[in-house]
XYZ file of N, CA and C in Angstrom:
375
model
N -125.932 -155.588 34.498
C -126.964 -155.999 33.588
C -128.047 -154.916 33.563
N -127.878 -153.952 32.709
C -128.841 -152.859 32.592
C -129.884 -153.181 31.526
N -131.096 -152.778 31.810
C -132.177 -152.909 30.846
C -132.634 -151.505 30.495
N -132.818 -151.267 29.199
C -133.164 -149.924 28.734
C -134.407 -149.987 27.852
N -135.363 -149.142 28.151
C -136.536 -148.994 27.300
C -136.137 -148.123 26.119
N -136.265 -148.671 24.917
C -135.914 -147.914 23.719
C -137.096 -147.106 23.206
N -138.274 -147.751 23.184
C -139.479 -147.066 22.723
C -140.693 -147.820 23.261
N -141.752 -147.078 23.542
C -143.013 -147.677 23.968
C -144.142 -147.004 23.204
N -145.024 -147.814 22.625
C -146.123 -147.299 21.814
C -147.440 -147.820 22.409
N -148.307 -146.912 22.884
C -149.586 -147.374 23.430
C -150.566 -147.756 22.317
N -151.452 -148.713 22.636
C -152.518 -149.140 21.718
C -151.979 -149.477 20.325
N -150.926 -150.236 20.298
C -150.229 -150.593 19.055
C -150.959 -151.711 18.320
N -151.295 -151.482 17.058
C -151.998 -152.476 16.249
C -151.011 -153.240 15.384
N -151.232 -154.555 15.309
C -150.360 -155.434 14.531
C -151.226 -156.264 13.588
N -150.923 -156.198 12.315
C -151.618 -157.018 11.334
C -151.233 -158.478 11.547
N -152.242 -159.344 11.497
C -151.972 -160.769 11.628
C -151.866 -161.434 10.256
N -151.505 -160.633 9.272
C -151.209 -161.083 7.905
C -152.392 -161.710 7.177
N -153.583 -161.310 7.556
C -154.759 -161.694 6.793
C -155.646 -160.455 6.709
N -156.806 -160.577 6.175
C -157.688 -159.414 6.062
C -158.572 -159.228 7.284
N -158.285 -159.976 8.329
C -159.071 -159.885 9.558
C -158.621 -158.725 10.431
N -159.248 -158.666 11.581
C -158.967 -157.606 12.538
C -157.538 -157.702 13.069
N -156.948 -156.549 13.302
C -155.591 -156.496 13.851
C -155.612 -156.827 15.339
N -154.464 -157.234 15.845
C -154.291 -157.434 17.275
C -153.786 -156.112 17.847
N -154.432 -155.627 18.902
C -154.046 -154.338 19.482
C -153.537 -154.536 20.896
N -152.240 -154.352 21.068
C -151.647 -154.484 22.399
C -151.791 -153.167 23.153
N -151.891 -153.265 24.470
C -151.995 -152.047 25.269
C -150.726 -151.217 25.136
N -149.581 -151.888 25.166
C -148.293 -151.211 24.956
C -147.378 -152.157 24.196
N -146.763 -151.639 23.153
C -145.700 -152.374 22.471
C -144.403 -151.653 22.819
N -143.393 -152.422 23.206
C -142.124 -151.817 23.594
C -140.956 -152.549 22.966
N -139.919 -151.804 22.687
C -138.629 -152.374 22.330
C -137.711 -152.080 23.496
N -137.085 -153.118 24.017
C -136.159 -152.940 25.129
C -134.809 -153.548 24.776
N -133.799 -153.065 25.429
C -132.442 -153.584 25.273
C -132.029 -154.138 26.623
N -131.596 -155.404 26.619
C -131.163 -156.037 27.858
C -130.066 -157.040 27.539
N -128.965 -156.948 28.240
C -127.840 -157.864 28.018
C -127.421 -157.920 26.547
N -127.330 -156.781 25.915
C -126.944 -156.684 24.503
C -127.901 -157.400 23.561
N -129.135 -157.610 23.999
C -130.173 -158.202 23.151
C -131.335 -157.229 23.090
N -131.959 -157.166 21.940
C -133.143 -156.332 21.777
C -134.361 -157.244 21.817
N -135.385 -156.800 22.553
C -136.582 -157.613 22.751
C -137.816 -156.815 22.337
N -138.671 -157.442 21.532
C -139.975 -156.874 21.193
C -140.960 -157.393 22.230
N -141.664 -156.474 22.898
C -142.539 -156.860 23.999
C -143.959 -156.340 23.762
N -144.919 -157.247 23.816
C -146.332 -156.874 23.799
C -146.819 -156.945 25.238
N -147.349 -155.836 25.745
C -147.829 -155.783 27.129
C -149.345 -155.629 27.119
N -150.005 -156.509 27.830
C -151.461 -156.479 27.969
C -151.777 -156.150 29.417
N -152.472 -155.046 29.657
C -152.845 -154.650 31.004
C -154.264 -155.070 31.311
N -154.482 -155.629 32.475
C -155.811 -156.098 32.878
C -156.105 -155.681 34.307
N -157.378 -155.362 34.556
C -157.847 -155.141 35.923
C -158.948 -156.165 36.177
N -160.143 -155.866 35.719
C -161.265 -156.768 35.943
C -161.810 -157.391 34.661
N -161.365 -156.911 33.514
C -161.889 -157.455 32.261
C -161.249 -158.800 31.948
N -161.997 -159.616 31.226
C -161.516 -160.960 30.897
C -160.585 -160.907 29.689
N -160.082 -162.064 29.330
C -159.276 -162.204 28.113
C -160.155 -162.563 26.926
N -161.444 -162.370 27.055
C -162.354 -162.664 25.959
C -162.638 -164.153 25.856
N -163.147 -164.575 24.696
C -163.571 -165.966 24.568
C -162.407 -166.952 24.615
N -162.743 -168.136 25.107
C -161.771 -169.229 25.051
C -161.710 -169.730 23.609
N -160.721 -170.534 23.318
C -160.619 -171.143 21.995
C -161.908 -171.914 21.691
N -162.414 -172.645 22.669
C -163.642 -173.424 22.476
C -164.793 -172.534 22.021
N -164.977 -171.391 22.663
C -166.076 -170.487 22.312
C -165.816 -169.733 21.013
N -164.598 -169.340 20.768
C -164.252 -168.585 19.561
C -164.286 -169.465 18.324
N -163.996 -170.742 18.492
C -163.802 -171.652 17.354
C -165.020 -172.541 17.073
N -166.191 -172.152 17.546
C -167.406 -172.916 17.290
C -167.761 -172.802 15.804
N -167.950 -173.934 15.150
C -168.252 -173.954 13.708
C -167.382 -172.946 12.958
N -166.069 -173.121 12.997
C -165.165 -172.110 12.434
C -165.280 -171.988 10.912
N -165.255 -170.763 10.477
C -165.205 -170.484 9.040
C -163.809 -170.850 8.541
N -163.648 -170.882 7.235
C -162.329 -171.148 6.651
C -161.327 -170.093 7.103
N -161.786 -168.847 7.221
C -160.914 -167.746 7.659
C -160.413 -167.973 9.091
N -161.334 -168.398 9.991
C -160.925 -168.670 11.372
C -159.960 -169.852 11.431
N -160.229 -170.878 10.647
C -159.342 -172.035 10.620
C -157.946 -171.621 10.154
N -157.903 -170.795 9.125
C -156.624 -170.330 8.594
C -155.890 -169.465 9.619
N -156.630 -168.569 10.264
C -156.001 -167.686 11.244
C -155.447 -168.472 12.415
N -156.245 -169.390 12.970
C -155.776 -170.152 14.125
C -154.579 -171.019 13.756
N -154.595 -171.612 12.588
C -153.453 -172.419 12.140
C -152.204 -171.550 12.023
N -152.355 -170.342 11.493
C -151.229 -169.416 11.370
C -150.676 -169.047 12.744
N -151.567 -168.689 13.680
C -151.129 -168.294 15.022
C -150.419 -169.437 15.734
N -151.000 -170.627 15.658
C -150.399 -171.778 16.328
C -149.038 -172.108 15.730
N -148.940 -172.041 14.417
C -147.664 -172.309 13.757
C -146.620 -171.269 14.164
N -147.039 -170.019 14.191
C -146.123 -168.924 14.521
C -145.563 -169.042 15.931
N -146.404 -169.438 16.882
C -145.930 -169.530 18.271
C -145.613 -170.967 18.675
N -145.625 -171.865 17.690
C -145.177 -173.249 17.857
C -145.974 -174.036 18.895
N -147.303 -174.023 18.724
C -148.169 -174.868 19.543
C -149.047 -175.714 18.621
N -149.519 -176.832 19.138
C -150.377 -177.729 18.356
C -151.690 -177.027 18.005
N -152.200 -177.351 16.831
C -153.447 -176.746 16.375
C -154.489 -177.849 16.167
N -155.658 -177.721 16.726
C -156.096 -176.622 17.576
C -155.526 -176.754 18.986
N -155.341 -175.634 19.640
C -154.813 -175.659 21.012
C -155.900 -176.094 21.993
N -155.559 -176.292 23.255
C -156.553 -176.674 24.258
C -157.731 -175.687 24.304
N -158.926 -176.237 24.431
C -160.160 -175.442 24.404
C -160.247 -174.366 25.472
N -159.614 -174.588 26.641
C -159.790 -173.664 27.758
C -158.857 -172.452 27.717
N -157.978 -172.399 26.729
C -157.094 -171.234 26.604
C -157.836 -170.098 25.911
N -157.431 -168.876 26.188
C -158.106 -167.702 25.627
C -157.483 -167.293 24.301
N -158.345 -167.067 23.322
C -157.906 -166.684 21.977
C -157.045 -165.416 22.014
N -157.422 -164.450 22.841
C -156.680 -163.188 22.909
C -155.200 -163.416 23.245
N -154.924 -164.384 24.077
C -153.535 -164.641 24.454
C -152.725 -165.152 23.263
N -153.392 -165.841 22.341
C -152.700 -166.323 21.146
C -152.346 -165.179 20.211
N -153.323 -164.319 19.922
C -152.988 -163.262 18.960
C -152.110 -162.179 19.561
N -152.165 -161.973 20.861
C -151.228 -161.021 21.474
C -149.797 -161.574 21.442
N -149.641 -162.848 21.730
C -148.321 -163.473 21.674
C -147.795 -163.451 20.245
N -148.660 -163.774 19.301
C -148.264 -163.741 17.888
C -147.837 -162.340 17.467
N -148.513 -161.322 17.975
C -148.151 -159.949 17.598
C -146.739 -159.611 18.073
N -146.342 -160.114 19.237
C -144.968 -159.881 19.711
C -143.965 -160.562 18.788
N -144.280 -161.780 18.356
C -143.381 -162.518 17.461
C -143.290 -161.833 16.099
N -144.430 -161.386 15.577
C -144.435 -160.697 14.279
C -143.645 -159.392 14.328
N -143.824 -158.645 15.410
C -143.090 -157.385 15.524
C -141.604 -157.631 15.769
N -141.266 -158.710 16.438
C -139.848 -159.058 16.605
C -139.209 -159.302 15.247
N -139.931 -159.969 14.366
C -139.407 -160.200 13.011
C -139.312 -158.890 12.244
N -140.337 -158.058 12.360
C -140.353 -156.777 11.631
C -139.206 -155.861 12.066
N -138.948 -155.804 13.368
C -137.894 -154.926 13.885
C -136.554 -155.639 14.023
N -136.512 -156.894 13.596
C -135.277 -157.687 13.631
C -134.650 -157.720 15.026
N -135.502 -158.022 16.014
C -135.000 -158.117 17.382
C -134.504 -159.528 17.654
N -133.819 -159.678 18.765
C -133.281 -160.983 19.154
C -134.339 -161.888 19.774
N -135.293 -161.291 20.470
C -136.287 -162.055 21.215
C -137.641 -161.361 21.153
N -138.663 -162.110 21.548
C -140.018 -161.577 21.668
C -140.589 -162.019 23.004
N -141.457 -161.181 23.560
C -142.114 -161.526 24.820
C -143.510 -160.931 24.847
N -144.414 -161.631 25.514
C -145.745 -161.107 25.766
C -145.921 -161.121 27.272
N -146.232 -159.963 27.821
C -146.355 -159.814 29.269
C -147.768 -159.365 29.606
N -148.345 -160.005 30.601
C -149.639 -159.562 31.115
C -149.372 -158.850 32.432
N -149.785 -157.584 32.481
C -149.634 -156.797 33.697
C -151.013 -156.710 34.345
N -151.184 -157.408 35.452
C -152.458 -157.404 36.147
C -152.470 -156.319 37.210
N -153.523 -155.513 37.157
C -153.730 -154.480 38.169
C -154.786 -154.915 39.180
N -155.269 -156.147 39.050
C -156.338 -156.656 39.916
C -155.783 -157.019 41.291
N -156.379 -156.448 42.321
C -155.983 -156.778 43.685
C -156.606 -158.095 44.141
N -157.573 -158.593 43.354
C -158.242 -159.849 43.679
C -157.729 -161.011 42.830
N -156.641 -160.806 42.103
C -156.069 -161.835 41.228
C -157.090 -162.325 40.189
N -157.932 -161.418 39.733
C -158.941 -161.789 38.755
C -158.276 -162.217 37.462
N -158.711 -163.316 36.902
C -158.236 -163.892 35.652
C -156.807 -164.408 35.743
N -156.277 -164.518 36.953
C -154.900 -164.995 37.127
C -154.715 -166.403 36.577
N -155.738 -167.237 36.687
C -155.638 -168.612 36.204
C -155.547 -168.689 34.689
N -156.004 -167.683 33.980
C -155.932 -167.682 32.510
C -154.493 -167.588 32.063
């Protein structure tokens, strides 16, 4: 069972199909494993947070925010609105992996968080 890195692109931006800001993954990779191709969004963290929670990001949401969150939740198959304590960044990073999987016609999508924190900072997120 060999796994092969096909390509890795640092600071890869993915349009979330609206006129809003793109999602930028630290590394986007295409890998081949067990005769399947996987689109992978990798987010690297040391001490920085995952940004605002859904509760903080979604305060008095504009129509644009409502539309974006509904799109993200639908794309990754979670109830909308999602739990307040989850981080918005994790939603759009996961969605970017799914969108790129569709664009590159891969078999699977994955979002991986690579923590470099020796103190397990933000591990609970």
